[in-house]
XYZ file of C-alpha atoms in Angstrom:
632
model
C 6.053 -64.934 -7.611
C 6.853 -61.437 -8.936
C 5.638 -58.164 -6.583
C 2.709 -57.732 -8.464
C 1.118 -60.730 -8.733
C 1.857 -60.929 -5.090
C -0.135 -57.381 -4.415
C -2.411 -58.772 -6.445
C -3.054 -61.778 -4.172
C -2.912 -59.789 -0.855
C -6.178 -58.095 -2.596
C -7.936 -60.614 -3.662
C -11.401 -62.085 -2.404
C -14.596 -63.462 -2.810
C -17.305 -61.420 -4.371
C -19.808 -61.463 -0.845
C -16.385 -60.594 1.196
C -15.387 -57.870 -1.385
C -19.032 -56.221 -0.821
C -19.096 -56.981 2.679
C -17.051 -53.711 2.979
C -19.967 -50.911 1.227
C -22.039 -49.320 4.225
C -25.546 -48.494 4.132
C -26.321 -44.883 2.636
C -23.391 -44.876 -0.188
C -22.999 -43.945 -3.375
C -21.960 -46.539 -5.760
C -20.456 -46.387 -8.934
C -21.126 -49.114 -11.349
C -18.976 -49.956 -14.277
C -20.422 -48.919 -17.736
C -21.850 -51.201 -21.122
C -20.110 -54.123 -21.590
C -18.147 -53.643 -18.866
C -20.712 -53.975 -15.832
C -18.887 -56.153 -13.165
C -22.005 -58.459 -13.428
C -20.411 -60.844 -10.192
C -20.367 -57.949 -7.978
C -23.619 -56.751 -9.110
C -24.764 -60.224 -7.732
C -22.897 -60.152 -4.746
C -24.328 -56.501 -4.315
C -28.131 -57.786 -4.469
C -27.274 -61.025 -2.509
C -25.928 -58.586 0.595
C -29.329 -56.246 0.421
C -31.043 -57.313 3.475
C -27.957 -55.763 5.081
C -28.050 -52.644 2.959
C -30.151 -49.704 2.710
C -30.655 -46.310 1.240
C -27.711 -46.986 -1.115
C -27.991 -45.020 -4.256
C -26.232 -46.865 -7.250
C -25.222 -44.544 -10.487
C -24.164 -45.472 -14.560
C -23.862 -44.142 -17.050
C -25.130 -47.573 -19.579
C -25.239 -50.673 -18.430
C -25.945 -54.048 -20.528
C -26.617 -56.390 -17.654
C -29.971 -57.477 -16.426
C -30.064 -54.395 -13.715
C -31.602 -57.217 -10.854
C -31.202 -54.235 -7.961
C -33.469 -51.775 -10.098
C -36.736 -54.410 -9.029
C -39.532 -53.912 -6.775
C -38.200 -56.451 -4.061
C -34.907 -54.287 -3.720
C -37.063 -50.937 -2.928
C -35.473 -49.165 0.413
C -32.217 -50.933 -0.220
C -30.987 -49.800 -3.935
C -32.199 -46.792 -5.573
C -30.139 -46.308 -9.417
C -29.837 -43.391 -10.773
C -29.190 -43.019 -13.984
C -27.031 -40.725 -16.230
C -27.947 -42.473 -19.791
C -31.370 -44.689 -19.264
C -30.842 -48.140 -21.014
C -33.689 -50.289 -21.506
C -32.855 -52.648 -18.364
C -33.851 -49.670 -16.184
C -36.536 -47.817 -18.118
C -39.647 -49.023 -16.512
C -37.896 -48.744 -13.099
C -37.528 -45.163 -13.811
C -41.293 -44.801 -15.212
C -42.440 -46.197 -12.206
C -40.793 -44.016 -10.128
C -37.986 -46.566 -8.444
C -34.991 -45.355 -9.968
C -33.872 -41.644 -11.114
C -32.699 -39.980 -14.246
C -30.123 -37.214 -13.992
C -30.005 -35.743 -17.231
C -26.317 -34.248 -18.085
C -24.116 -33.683 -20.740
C -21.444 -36.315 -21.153
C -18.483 -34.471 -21.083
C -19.678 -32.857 -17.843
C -20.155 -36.086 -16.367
C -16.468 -36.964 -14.999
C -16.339 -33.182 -13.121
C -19.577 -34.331 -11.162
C -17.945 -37.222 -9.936
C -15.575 -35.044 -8.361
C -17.030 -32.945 -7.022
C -18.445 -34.012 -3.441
C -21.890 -33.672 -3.500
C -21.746 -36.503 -6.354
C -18.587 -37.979 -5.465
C -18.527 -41.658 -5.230
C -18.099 -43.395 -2.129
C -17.753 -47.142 -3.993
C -17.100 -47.841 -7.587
C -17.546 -51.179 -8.638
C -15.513 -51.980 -11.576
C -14.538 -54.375 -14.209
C -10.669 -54.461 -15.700
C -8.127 -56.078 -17.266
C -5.358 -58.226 -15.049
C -2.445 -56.297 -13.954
C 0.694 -55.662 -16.397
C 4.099 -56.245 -15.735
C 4.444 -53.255 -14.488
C 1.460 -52.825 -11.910
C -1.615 -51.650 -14.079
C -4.679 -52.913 -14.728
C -6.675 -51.452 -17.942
C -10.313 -50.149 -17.903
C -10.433 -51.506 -21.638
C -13.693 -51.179 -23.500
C -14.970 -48.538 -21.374
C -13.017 -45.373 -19.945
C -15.928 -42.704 -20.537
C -16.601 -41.718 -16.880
C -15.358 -44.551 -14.990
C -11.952 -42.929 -14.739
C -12.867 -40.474 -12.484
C -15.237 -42.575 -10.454
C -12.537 -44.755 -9.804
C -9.621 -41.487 -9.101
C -12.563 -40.538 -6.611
C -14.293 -43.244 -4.988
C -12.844 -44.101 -1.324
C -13.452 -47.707 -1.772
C -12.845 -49.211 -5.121
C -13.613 -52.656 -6.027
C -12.817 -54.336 -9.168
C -13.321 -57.767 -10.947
C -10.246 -58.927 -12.582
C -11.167 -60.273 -15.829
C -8.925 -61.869 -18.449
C -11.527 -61.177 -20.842
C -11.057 -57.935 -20.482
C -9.062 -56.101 -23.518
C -6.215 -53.995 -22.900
C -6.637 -50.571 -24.406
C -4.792 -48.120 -25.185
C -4.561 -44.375 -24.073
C -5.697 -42.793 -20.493
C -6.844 -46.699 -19.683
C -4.479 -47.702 -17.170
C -5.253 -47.866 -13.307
C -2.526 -48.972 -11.067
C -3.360 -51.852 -8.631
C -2.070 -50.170 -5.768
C -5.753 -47.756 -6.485
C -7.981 -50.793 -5.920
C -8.979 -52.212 -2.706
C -10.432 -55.052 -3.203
C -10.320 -57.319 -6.294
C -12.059 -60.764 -7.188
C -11.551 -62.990 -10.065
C -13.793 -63.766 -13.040
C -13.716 -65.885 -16.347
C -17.249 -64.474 -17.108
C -17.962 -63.148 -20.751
C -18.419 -59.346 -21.379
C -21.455 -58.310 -21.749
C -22.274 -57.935 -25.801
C -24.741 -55.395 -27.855
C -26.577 -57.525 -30.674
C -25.097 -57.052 -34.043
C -27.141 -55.339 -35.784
C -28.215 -57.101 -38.977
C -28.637 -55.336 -42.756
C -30.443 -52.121 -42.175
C -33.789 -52.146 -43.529
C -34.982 -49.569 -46.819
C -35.827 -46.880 -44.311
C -32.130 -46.761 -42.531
C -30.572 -47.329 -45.676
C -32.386 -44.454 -46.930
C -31.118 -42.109 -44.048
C -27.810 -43.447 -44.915
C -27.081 -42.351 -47.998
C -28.697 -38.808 -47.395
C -26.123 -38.510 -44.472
C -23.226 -39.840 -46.332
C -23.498 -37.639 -49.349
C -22.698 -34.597 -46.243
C -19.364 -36.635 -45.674
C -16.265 -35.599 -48.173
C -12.680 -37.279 -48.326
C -11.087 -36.057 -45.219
C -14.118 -36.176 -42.701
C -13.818 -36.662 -39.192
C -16.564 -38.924 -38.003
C -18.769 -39.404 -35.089
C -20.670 -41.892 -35.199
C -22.404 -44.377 -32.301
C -24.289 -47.261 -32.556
C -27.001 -48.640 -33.623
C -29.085 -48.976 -37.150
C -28.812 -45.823 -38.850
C -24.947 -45.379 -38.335
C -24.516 -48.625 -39.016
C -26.356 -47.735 -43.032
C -24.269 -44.222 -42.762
C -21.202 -46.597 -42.888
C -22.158 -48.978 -45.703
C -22.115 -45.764 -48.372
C -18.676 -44.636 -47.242
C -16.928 -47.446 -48.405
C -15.640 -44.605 -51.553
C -14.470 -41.878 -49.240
C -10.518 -42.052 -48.362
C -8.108 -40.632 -46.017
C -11.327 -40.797 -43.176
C -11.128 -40.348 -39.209
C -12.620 -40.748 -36.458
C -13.409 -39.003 -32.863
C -16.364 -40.177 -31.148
C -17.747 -40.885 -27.947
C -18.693 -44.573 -28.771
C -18.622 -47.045 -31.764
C -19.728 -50.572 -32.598
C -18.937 -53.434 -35.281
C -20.678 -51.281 -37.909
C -17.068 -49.242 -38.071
C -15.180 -52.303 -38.804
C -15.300 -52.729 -42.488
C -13.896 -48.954 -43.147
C -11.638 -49.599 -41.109
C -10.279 -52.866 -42.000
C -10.900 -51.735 -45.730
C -8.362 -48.899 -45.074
C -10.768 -45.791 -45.637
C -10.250 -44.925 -42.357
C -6.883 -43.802 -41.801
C -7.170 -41.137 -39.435
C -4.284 -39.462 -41.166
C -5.715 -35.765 -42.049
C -6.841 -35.348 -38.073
C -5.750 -32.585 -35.944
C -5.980 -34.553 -32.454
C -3.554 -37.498 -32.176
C -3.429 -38.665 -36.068
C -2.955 -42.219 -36.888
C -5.445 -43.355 -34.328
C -9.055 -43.155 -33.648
C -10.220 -41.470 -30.375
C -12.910 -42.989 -28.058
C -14.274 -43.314 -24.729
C -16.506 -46.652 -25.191
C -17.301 -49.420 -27.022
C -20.461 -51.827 -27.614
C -20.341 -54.464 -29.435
C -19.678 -58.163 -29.911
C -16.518 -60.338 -28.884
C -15.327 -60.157 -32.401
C -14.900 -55.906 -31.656
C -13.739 -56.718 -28.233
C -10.841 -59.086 -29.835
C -10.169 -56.804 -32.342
C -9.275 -53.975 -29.562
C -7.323 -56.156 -27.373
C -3.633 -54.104 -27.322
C -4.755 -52.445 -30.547
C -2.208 -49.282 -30.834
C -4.653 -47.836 -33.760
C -7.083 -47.254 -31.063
C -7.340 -44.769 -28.347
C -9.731 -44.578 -25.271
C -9.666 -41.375 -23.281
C -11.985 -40.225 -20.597
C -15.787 -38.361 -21.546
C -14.681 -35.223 -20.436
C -11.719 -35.126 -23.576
C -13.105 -37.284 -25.701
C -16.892 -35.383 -25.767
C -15.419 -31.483 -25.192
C -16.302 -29.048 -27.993
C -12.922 -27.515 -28.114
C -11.340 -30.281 -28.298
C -13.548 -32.030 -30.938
C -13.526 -28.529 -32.929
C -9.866 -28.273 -33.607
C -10.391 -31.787 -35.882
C -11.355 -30.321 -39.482
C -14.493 -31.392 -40.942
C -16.144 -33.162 -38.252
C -19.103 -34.830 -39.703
C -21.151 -35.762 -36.270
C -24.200 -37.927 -36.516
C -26.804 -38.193 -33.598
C -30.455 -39.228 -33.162
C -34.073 -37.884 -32.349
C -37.147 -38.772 -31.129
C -38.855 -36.240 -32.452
C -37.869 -32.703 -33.816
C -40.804 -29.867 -34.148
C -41.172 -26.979 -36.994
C -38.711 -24.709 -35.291
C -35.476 -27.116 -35.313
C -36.193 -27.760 -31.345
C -35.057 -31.652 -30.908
C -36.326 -34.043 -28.352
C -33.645 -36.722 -27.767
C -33.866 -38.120 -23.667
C -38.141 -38.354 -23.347
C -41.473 -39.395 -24.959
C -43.537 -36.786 -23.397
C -42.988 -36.862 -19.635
C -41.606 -40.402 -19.837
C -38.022 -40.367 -19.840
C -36.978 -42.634 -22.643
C -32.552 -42.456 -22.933
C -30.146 -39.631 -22.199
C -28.387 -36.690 -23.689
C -25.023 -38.404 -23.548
C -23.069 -36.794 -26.089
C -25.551 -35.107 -28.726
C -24.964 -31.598 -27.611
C -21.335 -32.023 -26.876
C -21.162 -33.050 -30.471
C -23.270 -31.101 -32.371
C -21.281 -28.157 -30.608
C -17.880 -29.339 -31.659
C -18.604 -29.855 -35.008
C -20.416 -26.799 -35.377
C -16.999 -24.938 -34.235
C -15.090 -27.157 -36.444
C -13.910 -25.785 -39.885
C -15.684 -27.486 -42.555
C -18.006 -29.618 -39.833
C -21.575 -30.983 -40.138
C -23.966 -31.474 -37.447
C -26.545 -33.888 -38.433
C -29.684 -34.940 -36.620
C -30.643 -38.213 -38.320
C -34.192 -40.066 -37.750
C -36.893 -41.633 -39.382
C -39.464 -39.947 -40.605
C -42.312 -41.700 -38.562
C -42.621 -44.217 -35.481
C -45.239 -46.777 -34.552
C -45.355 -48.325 -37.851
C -45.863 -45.040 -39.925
C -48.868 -43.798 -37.552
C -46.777 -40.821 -35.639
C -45.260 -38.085 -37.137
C -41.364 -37.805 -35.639
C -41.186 -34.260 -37.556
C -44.166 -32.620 -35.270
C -45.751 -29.113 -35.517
C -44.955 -28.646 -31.309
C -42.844 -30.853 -29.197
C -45.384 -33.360 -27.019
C -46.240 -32.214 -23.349
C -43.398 -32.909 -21.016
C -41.114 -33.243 -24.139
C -37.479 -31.873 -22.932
C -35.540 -30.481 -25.522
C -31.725 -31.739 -25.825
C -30.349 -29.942 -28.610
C -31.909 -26.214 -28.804
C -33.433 -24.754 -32.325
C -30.046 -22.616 -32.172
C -27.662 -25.355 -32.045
C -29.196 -27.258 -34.981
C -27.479 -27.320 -38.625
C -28.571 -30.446 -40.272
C -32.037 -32.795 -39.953
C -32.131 -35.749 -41.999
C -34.645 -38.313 -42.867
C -35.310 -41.372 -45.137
C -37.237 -37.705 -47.709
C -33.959 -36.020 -47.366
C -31.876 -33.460 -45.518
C -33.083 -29.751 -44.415
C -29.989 -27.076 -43.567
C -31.407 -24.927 -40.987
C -28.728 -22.739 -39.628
C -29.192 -19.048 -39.864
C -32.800 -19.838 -41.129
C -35.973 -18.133 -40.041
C -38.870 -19.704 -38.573
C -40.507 -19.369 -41.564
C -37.443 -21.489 -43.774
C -37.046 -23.945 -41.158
C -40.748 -25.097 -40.828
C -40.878 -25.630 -44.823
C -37.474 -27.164 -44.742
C -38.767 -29.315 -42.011
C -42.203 -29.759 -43.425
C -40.498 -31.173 -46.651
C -38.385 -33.999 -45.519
C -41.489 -35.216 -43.073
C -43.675 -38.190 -44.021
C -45.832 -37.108 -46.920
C -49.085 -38.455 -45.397
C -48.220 -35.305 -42.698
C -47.347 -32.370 -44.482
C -50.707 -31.276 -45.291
C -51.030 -31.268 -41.416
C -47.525 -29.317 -40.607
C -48.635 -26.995 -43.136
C -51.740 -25.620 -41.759
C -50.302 -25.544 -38.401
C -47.210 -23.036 -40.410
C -50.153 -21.132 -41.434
C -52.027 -21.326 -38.503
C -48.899 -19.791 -36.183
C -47.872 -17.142 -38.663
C -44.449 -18.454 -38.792
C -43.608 -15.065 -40.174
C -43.486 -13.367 -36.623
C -42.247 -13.374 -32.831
C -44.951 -15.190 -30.524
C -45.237 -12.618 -28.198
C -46.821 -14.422 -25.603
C -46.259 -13.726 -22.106
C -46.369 -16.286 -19.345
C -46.546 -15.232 -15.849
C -44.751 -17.452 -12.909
C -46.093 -17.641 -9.237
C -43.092 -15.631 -6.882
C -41.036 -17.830 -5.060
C -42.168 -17.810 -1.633
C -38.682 -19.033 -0.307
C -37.221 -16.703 2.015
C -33.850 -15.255 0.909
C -33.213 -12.500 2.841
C -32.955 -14.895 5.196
C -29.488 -16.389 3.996
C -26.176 -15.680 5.567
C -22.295 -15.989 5.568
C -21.165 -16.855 8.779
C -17.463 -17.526 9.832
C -16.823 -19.961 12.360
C -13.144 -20.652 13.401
C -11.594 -20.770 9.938
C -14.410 -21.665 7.831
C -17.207 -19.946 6.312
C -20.727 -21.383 5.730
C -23.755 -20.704 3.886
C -26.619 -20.596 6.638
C -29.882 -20.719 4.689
C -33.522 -21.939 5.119
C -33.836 -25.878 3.870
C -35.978 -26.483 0.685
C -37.238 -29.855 -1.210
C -33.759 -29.944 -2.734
C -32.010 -30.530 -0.074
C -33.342 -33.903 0.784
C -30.347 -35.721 -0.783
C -27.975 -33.446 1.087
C -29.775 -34.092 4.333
C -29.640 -38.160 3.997
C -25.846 -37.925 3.761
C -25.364 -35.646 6.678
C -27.885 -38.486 8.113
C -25.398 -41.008 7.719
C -22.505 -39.023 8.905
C -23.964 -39.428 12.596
C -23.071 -41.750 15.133
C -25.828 -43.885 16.722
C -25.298 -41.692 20.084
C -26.312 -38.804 17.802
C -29.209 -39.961 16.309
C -30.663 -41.069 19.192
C -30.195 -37.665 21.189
C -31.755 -36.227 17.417
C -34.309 -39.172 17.501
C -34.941 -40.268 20.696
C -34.353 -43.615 19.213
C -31.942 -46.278 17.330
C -32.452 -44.577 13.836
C -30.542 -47.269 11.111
C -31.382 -45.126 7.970
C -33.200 -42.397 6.491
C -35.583 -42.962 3.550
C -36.095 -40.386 0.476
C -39.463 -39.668 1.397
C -38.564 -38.577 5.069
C -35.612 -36.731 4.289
C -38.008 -34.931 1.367
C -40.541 -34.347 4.119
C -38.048 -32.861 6.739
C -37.000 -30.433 3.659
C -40.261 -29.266 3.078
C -40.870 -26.970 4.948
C -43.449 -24.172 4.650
C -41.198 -20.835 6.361
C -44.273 -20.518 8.817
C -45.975 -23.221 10.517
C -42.748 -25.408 9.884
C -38.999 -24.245 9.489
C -35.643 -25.342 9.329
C -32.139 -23.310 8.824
C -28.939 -25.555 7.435
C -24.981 -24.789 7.543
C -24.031 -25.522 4.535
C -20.073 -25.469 3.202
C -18.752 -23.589 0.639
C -18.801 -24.513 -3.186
C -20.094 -28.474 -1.849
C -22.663 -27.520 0.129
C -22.647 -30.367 2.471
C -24.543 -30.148 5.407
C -22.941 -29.992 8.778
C -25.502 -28.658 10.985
C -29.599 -28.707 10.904
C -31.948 -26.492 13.551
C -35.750 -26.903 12.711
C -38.795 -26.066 14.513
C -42.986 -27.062 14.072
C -45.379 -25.150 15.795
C -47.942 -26.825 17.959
C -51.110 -24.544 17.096
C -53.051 -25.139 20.103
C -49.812 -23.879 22.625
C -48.265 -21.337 20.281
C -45.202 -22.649 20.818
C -42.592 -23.961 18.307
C -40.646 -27.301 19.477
C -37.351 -27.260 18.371
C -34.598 -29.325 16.883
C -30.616 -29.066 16.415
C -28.074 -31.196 15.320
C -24.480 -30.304 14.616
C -22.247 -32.900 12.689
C -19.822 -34.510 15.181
C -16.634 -33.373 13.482
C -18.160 -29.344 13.600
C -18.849 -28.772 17.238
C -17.547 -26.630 19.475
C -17.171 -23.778 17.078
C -20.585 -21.935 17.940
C -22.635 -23.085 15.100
C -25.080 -24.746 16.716
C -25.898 -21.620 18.786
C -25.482 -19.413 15.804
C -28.141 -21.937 14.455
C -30.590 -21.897 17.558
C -30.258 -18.414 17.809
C -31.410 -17.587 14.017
C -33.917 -19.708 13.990
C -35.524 -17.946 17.286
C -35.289 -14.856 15.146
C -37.299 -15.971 12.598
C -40.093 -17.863 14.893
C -40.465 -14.271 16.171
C -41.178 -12.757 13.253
C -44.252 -15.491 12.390
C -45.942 -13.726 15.849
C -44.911 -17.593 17.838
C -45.277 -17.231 21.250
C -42.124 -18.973 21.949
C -40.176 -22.447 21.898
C -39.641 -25.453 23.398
C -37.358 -28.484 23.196
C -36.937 -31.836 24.558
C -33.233 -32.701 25.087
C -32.007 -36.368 25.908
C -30.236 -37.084 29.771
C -27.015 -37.284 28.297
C -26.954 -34.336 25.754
C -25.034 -32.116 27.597
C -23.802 -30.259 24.544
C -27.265 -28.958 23.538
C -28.184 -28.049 27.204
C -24.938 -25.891 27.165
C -26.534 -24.406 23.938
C -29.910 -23.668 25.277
C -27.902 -21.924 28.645
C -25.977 -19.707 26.233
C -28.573 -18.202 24.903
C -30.205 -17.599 28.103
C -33.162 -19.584 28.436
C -34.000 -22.036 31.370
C -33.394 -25.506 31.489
C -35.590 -27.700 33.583
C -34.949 -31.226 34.521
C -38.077 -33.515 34.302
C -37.070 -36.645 36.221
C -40.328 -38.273 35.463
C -39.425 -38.300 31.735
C -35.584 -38.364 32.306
C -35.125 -35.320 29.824
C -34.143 -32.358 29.977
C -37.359 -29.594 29.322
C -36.840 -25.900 27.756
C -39.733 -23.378 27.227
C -38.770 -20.028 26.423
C -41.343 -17.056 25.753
C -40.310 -14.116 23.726
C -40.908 -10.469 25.089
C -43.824 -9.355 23.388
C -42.275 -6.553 20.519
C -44.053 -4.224 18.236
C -43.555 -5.713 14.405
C -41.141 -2.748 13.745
C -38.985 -4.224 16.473
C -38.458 -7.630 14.911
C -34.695 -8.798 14.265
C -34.238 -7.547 10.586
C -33.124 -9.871 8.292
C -29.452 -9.327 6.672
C -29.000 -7.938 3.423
C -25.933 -9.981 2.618
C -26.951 -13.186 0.904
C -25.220 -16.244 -0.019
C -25.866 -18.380 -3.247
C -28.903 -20.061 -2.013
């Protein structure tokens, strides 16, 4: 038995012992498209009784998505970077989250802590001679979730292609492996795009000359983009994703790749979706190279390729060139992914085309995808500034450097015919000729900045700052940072999680009635320390709460904490405070000593009892908040 295959058999397991290892209150990575590690998905939802408040992120996945359902609610919660249609209604319903993000952006978040995973769950190739597994069809963001994650599991998977470029991830990086035979996960080939996409085809590929760089993803409008190309020569590509609709160019030879700027001779990726026949094909392909979203999707990077032709779609795009890619009103339909990263490199690129390419109409030719204003809740992906080219099955309108006024009859004339009359009135209607002027006023922001400070304690600085709604997520991992003696001297009781909704409610606070200060560190922003207080109106006193992360105590934070938060309470004309403090918390009675108020014992209730009234001031002689401020 060689070294590796015998590191590989120290690591492997079963799929229920592999997940036995992910705690409560992590954040999972799970592997993207094709390559979802569908047996540890199972194992995952098979092990949720025992889990909760774990938050599960992807990018795409193709798999049935069992631990987005109703049943798994308090144990999973997905959040989404890209939303596929096996978690769409989970996020309309509320049960799972959509971060929207730019693509190349994506791998930075994952390393940075506040998003940093704690698990990624993985799917790869077997090990080489040599020690390295490959990511194959999908290296997008999983590279960094798996440089990042603390505990990385991984299904070994013959089935698996080896790929080539920034693919490889050495076994001695995984923790726990377990085998599989089971088929990637496929996309549907598409079949011959109907008159509409063929249409939109051949608008788009009269834009494309000899020597284009292409970008194009999947589905049935780049699929019809492809079929006219099939006279162009010397051709390359650079794109975040492709499918079997790429194939025949390049198997006919009219993609080459040979007039590129960044690595000629191969075509750059990040993904793949497609069928087994694509997957074959890229098994230890050299022609093909898969680096990671943050390369692969950056403007400067795709920019220094000449004549980057790059092809993305729309849901609906209004007079002004403003384009609607991720939502159908306030339902969140998709993603950004890559549009913007895209439309931006090609834009830079000498000779490049950015092309927004969608049919003219959806449900069955009764709603108008070229639309006088964007619908309520619409979000706009790609702005009105960013936009060159729109394209439909009536043609293609150029809109860079256009006015208002050019880009509404551009726009107007490549829309369904049975709605120009309407897009026209509304051009007259708005005067398309000027500036709206129209000023919208905003409600101030009643949360309390002059209350933020930079405190050094020890060797490190924090950010001290009043809580807000925002901080909910933040809270729940500081939550799971304590030990059970912790929580129950926070508590008073054996605490095993803490929900979204409660974390969101001990967040919201309302800087009177109810308050809270945080320590937060630098750049992360992790919470290591929490004081709060909620007035009881009848007494006039606010009770009060601390908690200082284990691993931060004994540094005076949690009396820097106290101590501020008195300020305030003083300020909001509250008589005084009180607290409650466990028998065995002598840490927090040493706190309350400090800063000089008296400490009862209550043998009756076995606690400890604090009520301190603050000497009546005049207003002027209130602590005065500092001046210097943190970002908040």
């Amino acid at each position: 038995m060689s070294d590796v295959a015998r590191k590989l058999a120290g690591k492997l397991v079963t799929a229920a012992e592999a997940i036995s290892h992910i705690e409560s209150g992590r954040r999972i990575f799970l592997g993207s498209g094709g390559a979802e590690p569908q047996t540890l998905v199972r194992g995952l939802c098979d092990d949720a009784e025992r889990l909760h408040d774990v938050e599960v992120c992807s990018l795409l996945t193709l798999g049935a998505a069992e631990h987005v359902k109703e049943r798994f609610l308090g144990h999973f919660r997905h959040n989404a970077y890209f939303i596929g249609a096996n978690v769409r209604q989970a996020v309309r319903e509320g049960r799972a989250d959509y971060t929207p993000i730019f693509l190349s952006e994506i791998p930075e978040l994952l390393r940075t802590r506040p998003q940093r995973p704690d698990v990624a769950l993985v799917q790869l190739a077997p090990p080489d001679e040599d020690g390295f597994c490959s990511l194959g069809i999908h290296v997008d963001i999983q590279l960094a979730a798996v440089e990042q994650a603390r505990l990385v599991i991984a299904e070994i998977n013959p089935n698996m292609p080896r790929t080539h470029g920034q693919s490889r991830v050495p076994l001695d990086k995984i923790d726990w492996c377990v085998e599989t035979r089971t088929p990637l996960l496929e996309l549907p080939v598409s079949g011959t795009p109907d008159d509409i996409a063929l249409e939109i085809g051949m608008h788009v590929a009269r834009l494309v000359s000899n020597g284009s760089c292409l970008q194009l993803g999947i589905g049935a409008i780049p699929d019809a983009v492809a079929r006219f190309l099939d006279d162009r020569h010397h051709l390359g590509v650079h794109t975040e994703m492709f499918s079997d609709g790429l194939l025949p160019l390049i198997e006919a030879g009219n993609v080459d790749n040979s007039q590129k700027s960044v690595l000629p001779g191969r075509i750059v990726t990040s993904f793949t979706m497609g069928s087994r026949r694509l997957y074959e094909w890229l098994d230890d392909n050299p022609k093909v190279e898969f680096y990671p979203s943050d390369f692969v999707n950056d403007p400067r990077v795709i920019a220094q390729n000449d004549r980057v032709v790059a092809i993305n779609s729309a849901l609906e795009v209004d007079l002004t060139g403003q384009v609607c890619a991720d939502s159908i009103g306030y339902r969140f339909y998709s993603g950004i992914g890559g549009q913007v990263d895209f439309i931006r490199g090609a834009a830079m690129s000498k000779g490049g085309k950015p092309i927004i390419a969608l049919p003219s109409t959806a449900k069955g030719g009764n709603l108008s995808r070229i639309v006088p204003k964007l619908a309520e809740g619409a979000g706009v992906v790609t702005s009105r500034g960013d936009v060159h080219w729109v394209v439909t099955e009536y043609g293609a309108a150029y809109l860079h450097g256009k006015t208002i006024r050019e880009r509404a009859l551009a726009l107007a004339s490549i829309a369904h015919p049975d709605f120009r009359k309407e897009l026209e009135d509304h051009i007259r209607e708005k005067h398309y000729g000027f500036v709206d002027a129209s000023v919208f006023r905003h409600d101030l922001d009643p949360y309390p900045h002059e209350w933020t400070r930079v405190r050094s304690f020890g060797d490190e600085e924090l950010t001290v700052r009043p809580l807000k709604a925002e901080d909910a997520t933040k809270l729940r991992s500081f939550f799971y940072t304590h030990s059970l003696e912790t929580i129950y001297h926070r508590y008073f009781t054996v605490k095993r999680d803490l929900t979204p909704d409660e974390a969101l409610h001990l967040c919201s606070v309302d800087y009177t009635q109810r308050m809270a200060f945080g320590a937060f560190t630098k750049g992360d922003e992790r919470i290591v320390a929490v004081a709060r207080y909620d007035l009881h109106p009848r007494s006039g006193f606010a009770e009060t709460a601390l908690v200082v992360g284990e691993e931060w105590r004994a540094r005076g934070i949690g009396t820097a904490l106290l101590s501020l938060l008195a300020d305030y309470a003083k300020t909001k004309d509250i008589r005084g405070i009180r607290a409650e403090i466990a028998a065995g918390n002598q840490g927090m009675v040493r706190i309350h000593r400090r800063l000089g108020h008296e400490v009862k014992w209550d043998s009756v209730g076995n606690v400890y009892r604090i009520e301190h009234v603050f000497p009546r001031k005049n207003a002027s002689d209130a602590p005065a908040p500092e001046t210097r401020e943190a970002t908040a």
